[in-house]
Amino acid sequence: MLTQFLTDIWLVYRSVFEFALIGSALGLSIYITLRTGLLSLASAGFMSIGAYVGALLTIHLHTPLLVSVLAGALAAGVIGLLLGLPVLRLSGVYLAIATIGFGEVVRVFMLNIDNLAGRTITGGALGLNNIPRKTETWHLVLFVGLLIYLFVRIDRSRTGRAFDAIRQDHHVAASMGINVVQYRNLAFVLSALIAGAAGVFSAHLTYFVSPNEYGFNGAVRILTFAILGGYLIWLGPIVGAFILTFLPELLRFLGPYRPIVNGVVLILAIIYLPRGLVDPTFWRKVWRQRGKPPSPPPLETSSEAAP
Amino acid sequence: MFWQQLVNALWLGSVYALFALGYTLVFGVLDILNLAHGAVFMWGAFFGLLAVTKLNMPIWAALLVAMLGAGILGIVLDRVAFRPLRKRNAPQLAAIISSIGASTILVSLAQGAFGAQVSRFPFDTLPAQVFTAGPVRVTLVQVIVFAVSLVLMAALLLFMRRSRSGKAMRAVAYSGRISSLLGIDVDRIIVTTFFVSSALAGASGVFLGLAFSAISPFMGAPIELKGLAVIILGGLGNVPGAILAGFLLAATEVFGVAYVSSDFRDAIAFTVLILVLLIRPSGILGTAVERRA
Amino acid sequence: MTPDAPLLQLSSVTKHYGGLAALNQVSFEIARGDIMGLIGPNGAGKTTLLNVISGLAQETSGTVLFNGGDITSLPAHRIASLGIARTYQNIRLFNEMTVEQNLLLGRHTRTRSGMASSLLLLPRQRREERQLRDDTAALLQRMDMLARRDAIAGELAYGDQRRIEIIRALAADPLLLLLDEPSAGMNESETEQLGRFILDVRNQGVTILIIEHDMNLISQVCDQVVVLNFGEVISQGTPQQVQSDPLVIEAYLGQEED
Ligand SMILES: Nc1ncnc2c1ncn2[C@@H]1O[C@H](COP(=O)(O)OP(=O)(O)OP(=O)(O)O)[C@@H](O)[C@H]1O
Ligand SMILES: [Mg+2]
């Protein structure tokens, strides 16, 4: 009786669960940049690179999934490194804009590379839709599990402390011997690697990739995970991804107005929950039964106004 | 060929410039990168369309309705998405995120209200007249779009230079705190800024809707992103810079497509964007900004 | 390099902000083990000088030699790793972190094992982390602040925040410590206590450059004093010498007339 019920639920929600796991990985990819005080909207572009590279390898060379995943992540990581070196000198608004520009360049590239090359590679606007389904639920669970391990270990190292210091005051961090540019590059490359791998898993889950899936809207969706869930600790973006993946399922009655949920959540979160649902300081205070509200905003303020 | 491209660059440039003007103005005055500017532009186009189709208004009246509607929308946007953050003295990046949320809401509202399909102004909204001079063809729509855009931009520049509100706006841009010490009503200036900037976005929405004969909930996204290239090229917050950059980007696109390849038309804007950010983040008219990591 | 060569040597350091010369041809040296005072009226360029030395601001011209090497155009993090640590005029602790976390960060230059060894669970990393925590605990103990180890830095009393900021700088085991108005906001007895604390730090072998407005504190701790006015060095000598220098008196009087 109960097992039957659970099996039914599983059948209905399995794919939502899988999407939530992919969303968690993507949320973690933007989280790592936010944690060093960078607003980067490049994750969707990295995901797209990973998805195409992985899918093309699988289709043409019949590589096993693991190889495709590693290759896709690596491709995104290399692009991330090449992009990050010049772009991370920018700060604040300017970096956000540069990464939006990057996402668009990737989209336009995937859309038009076939015409330029004179043969079918990415399939233009139609994308690739003959990708074998290879991603299993347990792959995704394992993937997110590994990412959690990664972040837990980062938290317990000088690298994690340096990330937090840079977010809170990068001048002070620098005068304590922290190489701000290098750590931000590290975060950016990690972000690209994670998004690239997530892209490969996603392509082998939906059998399908197309350029427009990963455009600006994709970037915004990913951002929403981390803003709602919180970006001060790894649990935040995961919680955000799960809520925002399951929520629309529960809000089917909204019909065509459904995408509005993301926008409303984004505004409400940034105004009323600036540190996200999972705020370690807040919970630590609750734990200690002290009542003071969490003080200053976590992202850096006006000193970042000019590049 | 060359003259035809030049004509195309001019009218397209005027729309880019008009759109980017308000975009950069809000940044200049408030330090807000308002990524919902494209959504306001889209709603402006729909306001104009509704005025023509549902209220049977002539196009000039519809243009005024669109500007008014978009302007009011801009004020609402500020109330909902930006003012609470300003009150809390939230970091600049929070406002970007909030504007992205607002944009999502405005687009999905339009999608719910008008559906995802493409609508257009009725064919008789403007006479389908074409002027020819040798090999060059110009439609009446293009001439009107170009002329009215120029008038609106000139009006804005005059407003900024001459009127009390315009001068106050520039004072607030320089420093909100000092302005309020000088007795300037900063809140009123902010409302004015949003109204003016959004009204211009609304006008450019109507123009692009007329010229390309395509209005949809998604029409804001491309120009939103291209507008970023324009305002970066012009220097964030720099109004004359945005006008110049609007024409420059249009020219680069039009001539690039004509003489190189059309496939990467949309990539031109973003390549320009990234190059400017790397080489000269203060834009073509800007002064050097100190850059330190 | 001889042991009696100066630890820090500034030659003709100039810093312009737009048209304003915040520092103009500033030259002086600090001997190893000395406490050097830096005084001057508001806006004289004292903080700017600290920013230039620590690499947070880039000088327009001039050179800075530290411990025998040229640090003029090095980025801040490199300068820090050579052994210069600092505090700020308006306290800049990482407010959301605990005192211990602040100190661990202060010791960043003294640690090696980062993400990779943490991921691989290398014993080296675990050893280093344990050592790090022991070191910071010992430092807090020595400074009589061990009780504050787990407090959130932003919630500490003002005086404690000042002290922790200095201790955080000391956590790097610096050769040169730069203090920007450490007594600001302290009462008389707190200031006196701070003076003893500073002498204590020096006795552990740290050279100190201290910006101060409190002349009593200056007289109490400084071996030498440099006086800045409008970005220029107008006097230098022992605390007694500069206090009786008419140029210095005039500079301060000029300020009071404003
Ligand atoms: N980042 C900056 N940009 C422009 N001007 C600056 C900057 N930093 C300092 N200044 C100017 O340089 C001059 C020296 O400032 P500085 O802060 O070094 O003075 P100070 O001696 O530390 O004064 P105080 O005793 O008030 O702390 C001042 O006129 C100040 O306005
Ligand atoms: Mg100072």
GROMACS .gro file of N, CA and C in nm, chain A residues 149-150 153-154 156-159 161-162 164-165 168-169 171-172 174-179 183 186 190 275 284-285 288 290 296, chain C residues 56 76-77 80 88 92 94-97 104-106 108-109 111-115 118-119 121 125 129 132-133 150 152 155 168:
model
  186
  149TYR      N    1   3.075   1.751  -0.131
  149TYR     CA    2   3.203   1.718  -0.069
  149TYR      C    3   3.306   1.826  -0.103
  150LEU      N    4   3.311   1.862  -0.231
  150LEU     CA    5   3.404   1.967  -0.275
  150LEU      C    6   3.387   2.094  -0.191
  153ARG      N    7   3.485   2.063   0.178
  153ARG     CA    8   3.630   2.065   0.196
  153ARG      C    9   3.687   2.205   0.170
  154ILE      N   10   3.630   2.277   0.072
  154ILE     CA   11   3.677   2.413   0.048
  154ILE      C   12   3.652   2.498   0.172
  156ARG      N   13   3.657   2.417   0.468
  156ARG     CA   14   3.751   2.388   0.576
  156ARG      C   15   3.894   2.410   0.536
  157SER      N   16   3.916   2.498   0.440
  157SER     CA   17   4.054   2.522   0.399
  157SER      C   18   4.078   2.671   0.388
  158ARG      N   19   4.204   2.708   0.370
  158ARG     CA   20   4.235   2.850   0.357
  158ARG      C   21   4.171   2.909   0.233
  159THR      N   22   4.144   2.822   0.133
  159THR     CA   23   4.079   2.871   0.012
  159THR      C   24   3.939   2.925   0.042
  161ARG      N   25   3.820   3.026   0.329
  161ARG     CA   26   3.829   3.148   0.409
  161ARG      C   27   3.864   3.267   0.321
  162ALA      N   28   3.955   3.244   0.227
  162ALA     CA   29   3.995   3.354   0.137
  162ALA      C   30   3.875   3.400   0.054
  164ASP      N   31   3.560   3.399   0.133
  164ASP     CA   32   3.470   3.480   0.216
  164ASP      C   33   3.530   3.617   0.244
  165ALA      N   34   3.661   3.618   0.269
  165ALA     CA   35   3.726   3.746   0.297
  165ALA      C   36   3.715   3.839   0.177
  168GLN      N   37   3.374   3.993   0.149
  168GLN     CA   38   3.338   4.093   0.250
  168GLN      C   39   3.418   4.222   0.234
  169ASP      N   40   3.545   4.214   0.198
  169ASP     CA   41   3.623   4.336   0.178
  169ASP      C   42   3.752   4.300   0.104
  171HIS      N   43   3.975   4.473  -0.043
  171HIS     CA   44   4.097   4.549  -0.013
  171HIS      C   45   4.168   4.493   0.109
  172VAL      N   46   4.090   4.473   0.215
  172VAL     CA   47   4.149   4.417   0.336
  172VAL      C   48   4.207   4.279   0.305
  174ALA      N   49   4.329   4.169   0.032
  174ALA     CA   50   4.456   4.182  -0.040
  174ALA      C   51   4.568   4.222   0.055
  175SER      N   52   4.538   4.312   0.149
  175SER     CA   53   4.647   4.355   0.235
  175SER      C   54   4.674   4.252   0.344
  176MET      N   55   4.603   4.140   0.342
  176MET     CA   56   4.639   4.029   0.429
  176MET      C   57   4.712   3.921   0.351
  177GLY      N   58   4.748   3.953   0.228
  177GLY     CA   59   4.827   3.860   0.150
  177GLY      C   60   4.746   3.770   0.060
  178ILE      N   61   4.616   3.795   0.049
  178ILE     CA   62   4.533   3.711  -0.035
  178ILE      C   63   4.537   3.764  -0.178
  179ASN      N   64   4.573   3.678  -0.271
  179ASN     CA   65   4.580   3.718  -0.411
  179ASN      C   66   4.439   3.716  -0.470
  183TYR      N   67   4.234   3.408  -0.669
  183TYR     CA   68   4.122   3.336  -0.610
  183TYR      C   69   3.994   3.354  -0.689
  186LEU      N   70   4.016   3.128  -0.975
  186LEU     CA   71   3.990   2.991  -0.933
  186LEU      C   72   3.839   2.967  -0.922
  190LEU      N   73   3.621   2.708  -1.146
  190LEU     CA   74   3.540   2.605  -1.082
  190LEU      C   75   3.395   2.616  -1.128
  275ARG      N   76   1.996   3.766   0.216
  275ARG     CA   77   2.101   3.665   0.233
  275ARG      C   78   2.049   3.526   0.200
  284ARG      N   79   2.272   3.055   1.305
  284ARG     CA   80   2.359   3.047   1.421
  284ARG      C   81   2.299   3.130   1.536
  285LYS      N   82   2.241   3.245   1.496
  285LYS     CA   83   2.182   3.329   1.600
  285LYS      C   84   2.060   3.265   1.660
  288ARG      N   85   2.161   3.019   1.899
  288ARG     CA   86   2.208   3.072   2.026
  288ARG      C   87   2.101   3.149   2.101
  290ARG      N   88   1.968   3.429   2.036
  290ARG     CA   89   1.986   3.573   2.048
  290ARG      C   90   1.904   3.640   1.939
  296PRO      N   91   2.498   4.400   0.828
  296PRO     CA   92   2.513   4.463   0.697
  296PRO      C   93   2.502   4.365   0.581
  656LEU      N   94   4.771   4.944  -0.120
  656LEU     CA   95   4.629   4.969  -0.151
  656LEU      C   96   4.614   5.090  -0.241
  676ALA      N   97   4.926   4.460  -0.347
  676ALA     CA   98   4.910   4.454  -0.202
  676ALA      C   99   4.939   4.316  -0.144
  677HIS      N  100   4.892   4.211  -0.212
  677HIS     CA  101   4.909   4.079  -0.151
  677HIS      C  102   5.055   4.036  -0.146
  680ALA      N  103   5.213   4.220   0.145
  680ALA     CA  104   5.174   4.155   0.270
  680ALA      C  105   5.259   4.031   0.295
  688TYR      N  106   4.327   4.968   1.014
  688TYR     CA  107   4.262   5.075   0.940
  688TYR      C  108   4.205   5.179   1.036
  692ARG      N  109   3.829   4.772   1.005
  692ARG     CA  110   3.778   4.688   0.896
  692ARG      C  111   3.801   4.542   0.928
  694PHE      N  112   3.641   4.156   0.946
  694PHE     CA  113   3.535   4.083   0.877
  694PHE      C  114   3.425   4.062   0.980
  695ASN      N  115   3.327   4.152   0.975
  695ASN     CA  116   3.230   4.162   1.084
  695ASN      C  117   3.146   4.039   1.106
  696GLU      N  118   3.124   3.962   1.000
  696GLU     CA  119   3.034   3.848   1.015
  696GLU      C  120   3.108   3.724   1.061
  697MET      N  121   3.240   3.732   1.061
  697MET     CA  122   3.317   3.614   1.101
  697MET      C  123   3.347   3.619   1.249
  704LEU      N  124   4.261   3.360   1.159
  704LEU     CA  125   4.308   3.260   1.063
  704LEU      C  126   4.340   3.329   0.931
  705LEU      N  127   4.253   3.422   0.892
  705LEU     CA  128   4.278   3.496   0.768
  705LEU      C  129   4.402   3.582   0.781
  706GLY      N  130   4.419   3.640   0.899
  706GLY     CA  131   4.538   3.721   0.921
  706GLY      C  132   4.664   3.640   0.899
  708HIS      N  133   4.703   3.412   0.679
  708HIS     CA  134   4.698   3.354   0.544
  708HIS      C  135   4.837   3.336   0.483
  709THR      N  136   4.922   3.436   0.498
  709THR     CA  137   5.053   3.427   0.432
  709THR      C  138   5.143   3.322   0.495
  711THR      N  139   5.044   3.016   0.570
  711THR     CA  140   4.992   2.881   0.546
  711THR      C  141   5.009   2.846   0.400
  712ARG      N  142   5.006   2.718   0.371
  712ARG     CA  143   5.033   2.673   0.235
  712ARG      C  144   4.921   2.586   0.177
  713SER      N  145   4.871   2.492   0.256
  713SER     CA  146   4.784   2.390   0.195
  713SER      C  147   4.645   2.445   0.168
  714GLY      N  148   4.608   2.448   0.043
  714GLY     CA  149   4.480   2.504   0.003
  714GLY      C  150   4.378   2.400  -0.033
  715MET      N  151   4.302   2.429  -0.138
  715MET     CA  152   4.189   2.347  -0.176
  715MET      C  153   4.230   2.203  -0.210
  718SER      N  154   4.309   1.989   0.076
  718SER     CA  155   4.190   1.970   0.157
  718SER      C  156   4.099   1.866   0.093
  719LEU      N  157   4.086   1.871  -0.039
  719LEU     CA  158   4.002   1.775  -0.110
  719LEU      C  159   4.056   1.633  -0.092
  721LEU      N  160   4.219   1.527   0.146
  721LEU     CA  161   4.228   1.492   0.288
  721LEU      C  162   4.371   1.461   0.329
  725GLN      N  163   4.750   1.885   0.536
  725GLN     CA  164   4.654   1.993   0.551
  725GLN      C  165   4.593   1.991   0.690
  729GLU      N  166   4.610   2.291   0.959
  729GLU     CA  167   4.492   2.355   1.016
  729GLU      C  168   4.497   2.351   1.169
  732LEU      N  169   4.750   2.591   1.289
  732LEU     CA  170   4.699   2.726   1.270
  732LEU      C  171   4.609   2.766   1.386
  733ARG      N  172   4.520   2.674   1.422
  733ARG     CA  173   4.428   2.704   1.532
  733ARG      C  174   4.503   2.716   1.664
  750ASP      N  175   3.548   3.292   2.004
  750ASP     CA  176   3.434   3.250   1.923
  750ASP      C  177   3.328   3.358   1.907
  752ILE      N  178   3.143   3.683   1.747
  752ILE     CA  179   3.134   3.742   1.614
  752ILE      C  180   3.202   3.879   1.619
  755GLU      N  181   3.018   4.204   1.664
  755GLU     CA  182   2.939   4.224   1.786
  755GLU      C  183   3.025   4.261   1.906
  768ARG      N  184   4.491   4.065   1.468
  768ARG     CA  185   4.479   4.001   1.336
  768ARG      C  186   4.600   4.035   1.250
   0.00000   0.00000   0.00000
